Amino acid sequence: MRIALAQLNQTLGDLAGNARAIVDAIARAQGASASLVVTPELSLCGYPPEDLLLRPAFVDACAAELAALAGRARGCAAIVGFPERANGRRYNAAALLRDGGVERVYRKERLPNYTVFDEERYFTPGDAPCVFELDGRRVGVLICEDCWHPAPAARVRAAGAELVVVPNGSPYHMRQQVERVAQLAARARETGAAFVYVNRVGGQDELVFDGASFVMGAGGTLAQQLPAWHETLAFAQFDGAVPKAVRGELDPALEPHVYAALVMGVRDYVTKNGFPGVIIGLSGGVDSALTLAIAVDALGASRVRALMLPSRFSASMSLDDASAMARRCGIRYDEIAIEPMFGTFVGALAVELAGRPPDATEENIQARIRGTLLMAISNRSGAIVLTTGNKSEMAVGYATLYGDMAGGFAVLKDVSKTLVYRLARWRNSLGRVIPERVLTRAPSAELRADQTDQDSLPPYDVLDAILEAYVEHDLAPAAIVAQGYDPSAVAKVVRLIKVSEYKRRQAAVGIRITPRGFGKDWRYPITSAWDEGGSFVYALRAPPPPSPSPE
């Protein structure tokens, strides 16, 4: 028995295009003497379709496309994911196409409703196993979340399945690849069945899917590993229901996977939405430098443009490093001084600004001038502005609304500052594109004289550790302090996270690479009297830190 694993990159809503890709996979699988091709979860419509599922016309179009696709599926059976409507309900379903028709349908039993998932909003759970004959063997079907629970696998095994195929729409985060393999190994050991796990690849708004499909033997041993971050059609060979072992493994290092996720997220967001290219405000700092490297790797130099927008506070080395990196990358690079515009703004506000020393008001004016210029060029060219802020900054509000937050896609939105440096150094190991001084100088927004980030924030290694504990692990401030962190730093960071929620709501969508990003899986109210940080400070008999300046 030979089964084809179709690790596809589909475009959400492009039913005809997705169907053509599936037909091509079926033809190629048939040409390679495969008996079955398995495509990812909801492969016909793309994943996740979200509220498109609430539109009857969308579900009707999926049904019509599936019927047409079934008529073209001959010679090789196929598992195709689609949204099914039956008896007034919707199901996350997988159809077995064989001999020109839909032979049977499996309905997903476990609907995830956590982190980025809200399938209970759209679907009714299925309640019956699905098993079919293939080359004299009994093959069962599960869908994604079903495999993270013992019961569905036990039911399909009890129904006679010797081998289980699993279409998936499993988005990437930094721990997900290891967790998937561990879950499937557990199901294989519990049931004594082999598993074929097929995951999609590609970017969909903030989510990125890494593929990394695999075959698991009945004893929980990995028999075959497909590559991550690439479309591929691979073949698993079985002796009965026992998979033949094939060499292949994923790189265990973190940096290549996160970097590939960011490249794929940019490429698919820009390309699938039809933008001709991207614009980046290049500052001479590490965040914009890494964003530029990712954009060039994703789109090619011809689709990337950078602008340096210096003010009186921009260091000469910032201009030198920005222009040097632009030359190395081979992109169009321009400089537009904002000093005349800044002077005009300050002059117009002379009465308002009189009698007080410069503060965040003047700093934010500079950032907003830059945002206005970038957006003007975006409007004229059609290229989308990539914002360059990182997760550490967005967590504590170290960003300016309508300034450095202006743009359409936030590449580093879920990347901590410490990880930014790791990724930059890793990218340079492949070929030096980021000037070394960018990686060694103290980070600065350069909005006032001699400014550094650490004037306002704890050191980034400390800040990022506190953020990970609070944001990703939901630890209370007292528990974080118990790990050895300064109580005042913890209280300040927790409070800044809360008061910056209104900014994050207005931020561009960005790529998720951690188990909890500031997007679909972060849903905190802006208006809330609950102040965990403030309560903690009070318990320490210390005054709360002041609020940041309104932005």
Coordinates of C-alpha atoms in Angstrom, one line a residue, residues 29-30 85 92 163 180 200 231 247 257-258 280 282 345 401 429 432 436 445 482 492 494:
A29 CA -0.1 10.3 -6.8
Q30 CA -1.8 8.1 -9.3
R85 CA -23.8 21.5 5.9
N92 CA -15.6 20.4 9.8
L163 CA -4.0 2.7 10.0
R180 CA 2.6 17.2 17.7
R200 CA -0.8 22.3 5.6
E231 CA 5.0 22.4 -0.4
R247 CA 15.2 8.9 6.7
H257 CA 12.2 27.6 12.0
V258 CA 11.2 31.0 13.4
I280 CA 10.2 49.7 5.4
L282 CA 14.9 51.8 8.0
F345 CA 4.9 71.1 13.9
L401 CA 0.2 55.2 17.6
S429 CA 25.6 33.3 9.7
R432 CA 26.3 38.9 6.4
E436 CA 27.8 44.2 13.0
A445 CA 14.5 55.1 19.4
A482 CA 9.6 34.2 43.4
K492 CA 6.1 48.1 36.4
V494 CA 2.7 44.1 34.5

